[in-house]
mmCIF file with all atom_site columns, C-alpha atoms in Angstrom:
data_model
loop_
_atom_site.group_PDB
_atom_site.id
_atom_site.type_symbol
_atom_site.label_atom_id
_atom_site.label_alt_id
_atom_site.label_comp_id
_atom_site.label_asym_id
_atom_site.label_entity_id
_atom_site.label_seq_id
_atom_site.pdbx_PDB_ins_code
_atom_site.Cartn_x
_atom_site.Cartn_y
_atom_site.Cartn_z
_atom_site.occupancy
_atom_site.B_iso_or_equiv
_atom_site.pdbx_formal_charge
_atom_site.auth_seq_id
_atom_site.auth_comp_id
_atom_site.auth_asym_id
_atom_site.auth_atom_id
_atom_site.pdbx_PDB_model_num
ATOM 1  C CA . MET A 1 1  ? -9.764  -20.340 16.543  1.00 36.00 ? 1  MET A CA 1
ATOM 2  C CA . ALA A 1 2  ? -7.078  -22.028 14.575  1.00 38.00 ? 2  ALA A CA 1
ATOM 3  C CA . LYS A 1 3  ? -9.216  -22.546 11.512  1.00 41.00 ? 3  LYS A CA 1
ATOM 4  C CA . ILE A 1 4  ? -9.548  -18.446 11.561  1.00 44.00 ? 4  ILE A CA 1
ATOM 5  C CA . LEU A 1 5  ? -6.008  -17.959 12.029  1.00 43.00 ? 5  LEU A CA 1
ATOM 6  C CA . GLY A 1 6  ? -5.433  -20.553 9.310   1.00 45.00 ? 6  GLY A CA 1
ATOM 7  C CA . THR A 1 7  ? -7.635  -18.231 6.932   1.00 47.00 ? 7  THR A CA 1
ATOM 8  C CA . GLN A 1 8  ? -5.965  -15.217 8.158   1.00 55.00 ? 8  GLN A CA 1
ATOM 9  C CA . LEU A 1 9  ? -2.457  -16.425 6.977   1.00 55.00 ? 9  LEU A CA 1
ATOM 10 C CA . PHE A 1 10 ? -3.650  -17.747 3.740   1.00 63.00 ? 10 PHE A CA 1
ATOM 11 C CA . VAL A 1 11 ? -5.119  -14.587 2.545   1.00 69.00 ? 11 VAL A CA 1
ATOM 12 C CA . HIS A 1 12 ? -1.987  -12.849 3.868   1.00 79.00 ? 12 HIS A CA 1
ATOM 13 C CA . LYS A 1 13 ? 0.113   -14.919 1.919   1.00 86.00 ? 13 LYS A CA 1
ATOM 14 C CA . LEU A 1 14 ? -1.941  -14.331 -0.853  1.00 89.00 ? 14 LEU A CA 1
ATOM 15 C CA . LYS A 1 15 ? -1.761  -10.995 -0.630  1.00 92.00 ? 15 LYS A CA 1
ATOM 16 C CA . THR A 1 16 ? 1.862   -11.176 0.486   1.00 92.00 ? 16 THR A CA 1
ATOM 17 C CA . LEU A 1 17 ? 2.555   -13.437 -3.400  1.00 94.00 ? 17 LEU A CA 1
ATOM 18 C CA . PHE A 1 18 ? 1.135   -10.584 -5.717  1.00 95.00 ? 18 PHE A CA 1
ATOM 19 C CA . ALA A 1 19 ? 2.005   -7.335  -3.800  1.00 96.00 ? 19 ALA A CA 1
ATOM 20 C CA . PRO A 1 20 ? 5.578   -7.388  -5.793  1.00 97.00 ? 20 PRO A CA 1
ATOM 21 C CA . PHE A 1 21 ? 3.350   -6.638  -8.551  1.00 96.00 ? 21 PHE A CA 1
ATOM 22 C CA . GLY A 1 22 ? 1.759   -3.412  -7.432  1.00 95.00 ? 22 GLY A CA 1
ATOM 23 C CA . VAL A 1 23 ? -0.669  -2.123  -4.466  1.00 95.00 ? 23 VAL A CA 1
ATOM 24 C CA . VAL A 1 24 ? -3.330  -5.269  -3.411  1.00 94.00 ? 24 VAL A CA 1
ATOM 25 C CA . LYS A 1 25 ? -6.272  -3.021  -2.420  1.00 93.00 ? 25 LYS A CA 1
ATOM 26 C CA . GLU A 1 26 ? -7.970  -6.800  -1.565  1.00 92.00 ? 26 GLU A CA 1
ATOM 27 C CA . ALA A 1 27 ? -7.330  -10.505 -1.480  1.00 92.00 ? 27 ALA A CA 1
ATOM 28 C CA . ARG A 1 28 ? -10.548 -13.006 -1.043  1.00 91.00 ? 28 ARG A CA 1
ATOM 29 C CA . LEU A 1 29 ? -10.169 -16.466 -0.704  1.00 89.00 ? 29 LEU A CA 1
ATOM 30 C CA . ILE A 1 30 ? -13.559 -18.231 -1.882  1.00 92.00 ? 30 ILE A CA 1
ATOM 31 C CA . ARG A 1 31 ? -15.131 -20.701 0.741   1.00 92.00 ? 31 ARG A CA 1
ATOM 32 C CA . ASP A 1 32 ? -17.743 -23.381 0.372   1.00 94.00 ? 32 ASP A CA 1
ATOM 33 C CA . PRO A 1 33 ? -20.946 -21.578 2.382   1.00 94.00 ? 33 PRO A CA 1
ATOM 34 C CA . LYS A 1 34 ? -21.528 -25.072 3.999   1.00 96.00 ? 34 LYS A CA 1
ATOM 35 C CA . THR A 1 35 ? -18.068 -26.284 5.079   1.00 94.00 ? 35 THR A CA 1
ATOM 36 C CA . GLN A 1 36 ? -16.208 -23.077 5.452   1.00 90.00 ? 36 GLN A CA 1
ATOM 37 C CA . ARG A 1 37 ? -13.469 -25.019 3.594   1.00 91.00 ? 37 ARG A CA 1
ATOM 38 C CA . PRO A 1 38 ? -11.235 -23.450 0.650   1.00 89.00 ? 38 PRO A CA 1
ATOM 39 C CA . LYS A 1 39 ? -12.579 -23.897 -2.677  1.00 91.00 ? 39 LYS A CA 1
ATOM 40 C CA . GLY A 1 40 ? -9.145  -24.010 -3.979  1.00 88.00 ? 40 GLY A CA 1
ATOM 41 C CA . PHE A 1 41 ? -9.548  -19.692 -5.695  1.00 91.00 ? 41 PHE A CA 1
ATOM 42 C CA . GLY A 1 42 ? -9.743  -16.428 -4.951  1.00 91.00 ? 42 GLY A CA 1
ATOM 43 C CA . PHE A 1 43 ? -9.775  -13.077 -6.108  1.00 93.00 ? 43 PHE A CA 1
ATOM 44 C CA . VAL A 1 44 ? -6.915  -10.221 -5.989  1.00 94.00 ? 44 VAL A CA 1
ATOM 45 C CA . THR A 1 45 ? -7.672  -6.942  -6.743  1.00 94.00 ? 45 THR A CA 1
ATOM 46 C CA . PHE A 1 46 ? -5.359  -4.327  -7.559  1.00 95.00 ? 46 PHE A CA 1
ATOM 47 C CA . GLU A 1 47 ? -5.015  -0.606  -7.886  1.00 95.00 ? 47 GLU A CA 1
ATOM 48 C CA . THR A 1 48 ? -4.507  -0.173  -11.700 1.00 94.00 ? 48 THR A CA 1
ATOM 49 C CA . GLU A 1 49 ? -5.019  -2.685  -14.512 1.00 94.00 ? 49 GLU A CA 1
ATOM 50 C CA . ALA A 1 50 ? -1.460  -2.001  -15.053 1.00 94.00 ? 50 ALA A CA 1
ATOM 51 C CA . GLU A 1 51 ? -0.569  -3.919  -12.529 1.00 95.00 ? 51 GLU A CA 1
ATOM 52 C CA . ALA A 1 52 ? -3.213  -6.386  -12.890 1.00 94.00 ? 52 ALA A CA 1
ATOM 53 C CA . GLN A 1 53 ? -1.899  -6.899  -16.302 1.00 94.00 ? 53 GLN A CA 1
ATOM 54 C CA . LYS A 1 54 ? 1.679   -7.159  -14.804 1.00 95.00 ? 54 LYS A CA 1
ATOM 55 C CA . ALA A 1 55 ? 0.719   -10.052 -11.969 1.00 95.00 ? 55 ALA A CA 1
ATOM 56 C CA . LEU A 1 56 ? -1.164  -12.143 -14.523 1.00 95.00 ? 56 LEU A CA 1
ATOM 57 C CA . LYS A 1 57 ? 1.894   -12.397 -16.762 1.00 96.00 ? 57 LYS A CA 1
ATOM 58 C CA . ALA A 1 58 ? 4.254   -13.105 -14.203 1.00 97.00 ? 58 ALA A CA 1
ATOM 59 C CA . MET A 1 59 ? 2.328   -15.380 -11.856 1.00 95.00 ? 59 MET A CA 1
ATOM 60 C CA . ASN A 1 60 ? -0.186  -17.861 -14.661 1.00 96.00 ? 60 ASN A CA 1
ATOM 61 C CA . GLY A 1 61 ? 1.371   -21.149 -14.763 1.00 96.00 ? 61 GLY A CA 1
ATOM 62 C CA . ARG A 1 62 ? 3.551   -20.455 -12.006 1.00 95.00 ? 62 ARG A CA 1
ATOM 63 C CA . ILE A 1 63 ? 4.057   -23.448 -9.374  1.00 93.00 ? 63 ILE A CA 1
ATOM 64 C CA . VAL A 1 64 ? 3.199   -22.160 -5.603  1.00 90.00 ? 64 VAL A CA 1
ATOM 65 C CA . ARG A 1 65 ? 3.951   -24.469 -3.217  1.00 87.00 ? 65 ARG A CA 1
ATOM 66 C CA . GLY A 1 66 ? 3.679   -27.231 -4.985  1.00 90.00 ? 66 GLY A CA 1
ATOM 67 C CA . ARG A 1 67 ? 0.722   -26.264 -6.903  1.00 89.00 ? 67 ARG A CA 1
ATOM 68 C CA . LEU A 1 68 ? 0.461   -24.830 -10.656 1.00 93.00 ? 68 LEU A CA 1
ATOM 69 C CA . ILE A 1 69 ? -1.803  -21.596 -10.137 1.00 92.00 ? 69 ILE A CA 1
ATOM 70 C CA . PHE A 1 70 ? -3.974  -19.947 -13.488 1.00 94.00 ? 70 PHE A CA 1
ATOM 71 C CA . VAL A 1 71 ? -4.016  -16.621 -13.164 1.00 94.00 ? 71 VAL A CA 1
ATOM 72 C CA . GLU A 1 72 ? -6.826  -14.691 -15.591 1.00 94.00 ? 72 GLU A CA 1
ATOM 73 C CA . TYR A 1 73 ? -9.190  -11.715 -15.425 1.00 94.00 ? 73 TYR A CA 1
ATOM 74 C CA . ALA A 1 74 ? -12.101 -12.126 -13.569 1.00 91.00 ? 74 ALA A CA 1
ATOM 75 C CA . ASN A 1 75 ? -15.639 -12.194 -15.060 1.00 86.00 ? 75 ASN A CA 1
ATOM 76 C CA . ASP A 1 76 ? -17.608 -8.948  -14.448 1.00 74.00 ? 76 ASP A CA 1
ATOM 77 C CA . LYS A 1 77 ? -21.182 -10.178 -13.635 1.00 65.00 ? 77 LYS A CA 1
ATOM 78 C CA . SER A 1 78 ? -22.642 -6.692  -14.604 1.00 50.00 ? 78 SER A CA 1
ATOM 79 C CA . GLN A 1 79 ? -20.865 -7.105  -17.985 1.00 46.00 ? 79 GLN A CA 1
ATOM 80 C CA . LYS A 1 80 ? -22.811 -10.680 -18.919 1.00 44.00 ? 80 LYS A CA 1
ATOM 81 C CA . THR A 1 81 ? -24.822 -10.992 -21.963 1.00 45.00 ? 81 THR A CA 1
ATOM 82 C CA . ASP A 1 82 ? -27.810 -13.077 -22.760 1.00 45.00 ? 82 ASP A CA 1
ATOM 83 C CA . ALA A 1 83 ? -25.287 -14.773 -25.196 1.00 49.00 ? 83 ALA A CA 1
ATOM 84 C CA . ASP A 1 84 ? -23.306 -15.716 -22.394 1.00 48.00 ? 84 ASP A CA 1
ATOM 85 C CA . SER A 1 85 ? -26.264 -17.482 -20.345 1.00 43.00 ? 85 SER A CA 1
#
């Protein structure tokens, strides 16, 4: 049970961290399927592209809880071309 509570707390903090830049529709932490431990990255989905851009500019390269974070646009798998393979 403590593991679930910890996960929810982190996602809440992730959502809270990005909320000042716009409406956060979703915040997901990626986990290892075997161990269920966080892989160290996640995804935040905003309501608009302008909000996402504002968050990217403000948060990329920032230190959060003692860690340097990098923020970039997620790759859309549906846009992948043969050259990307």
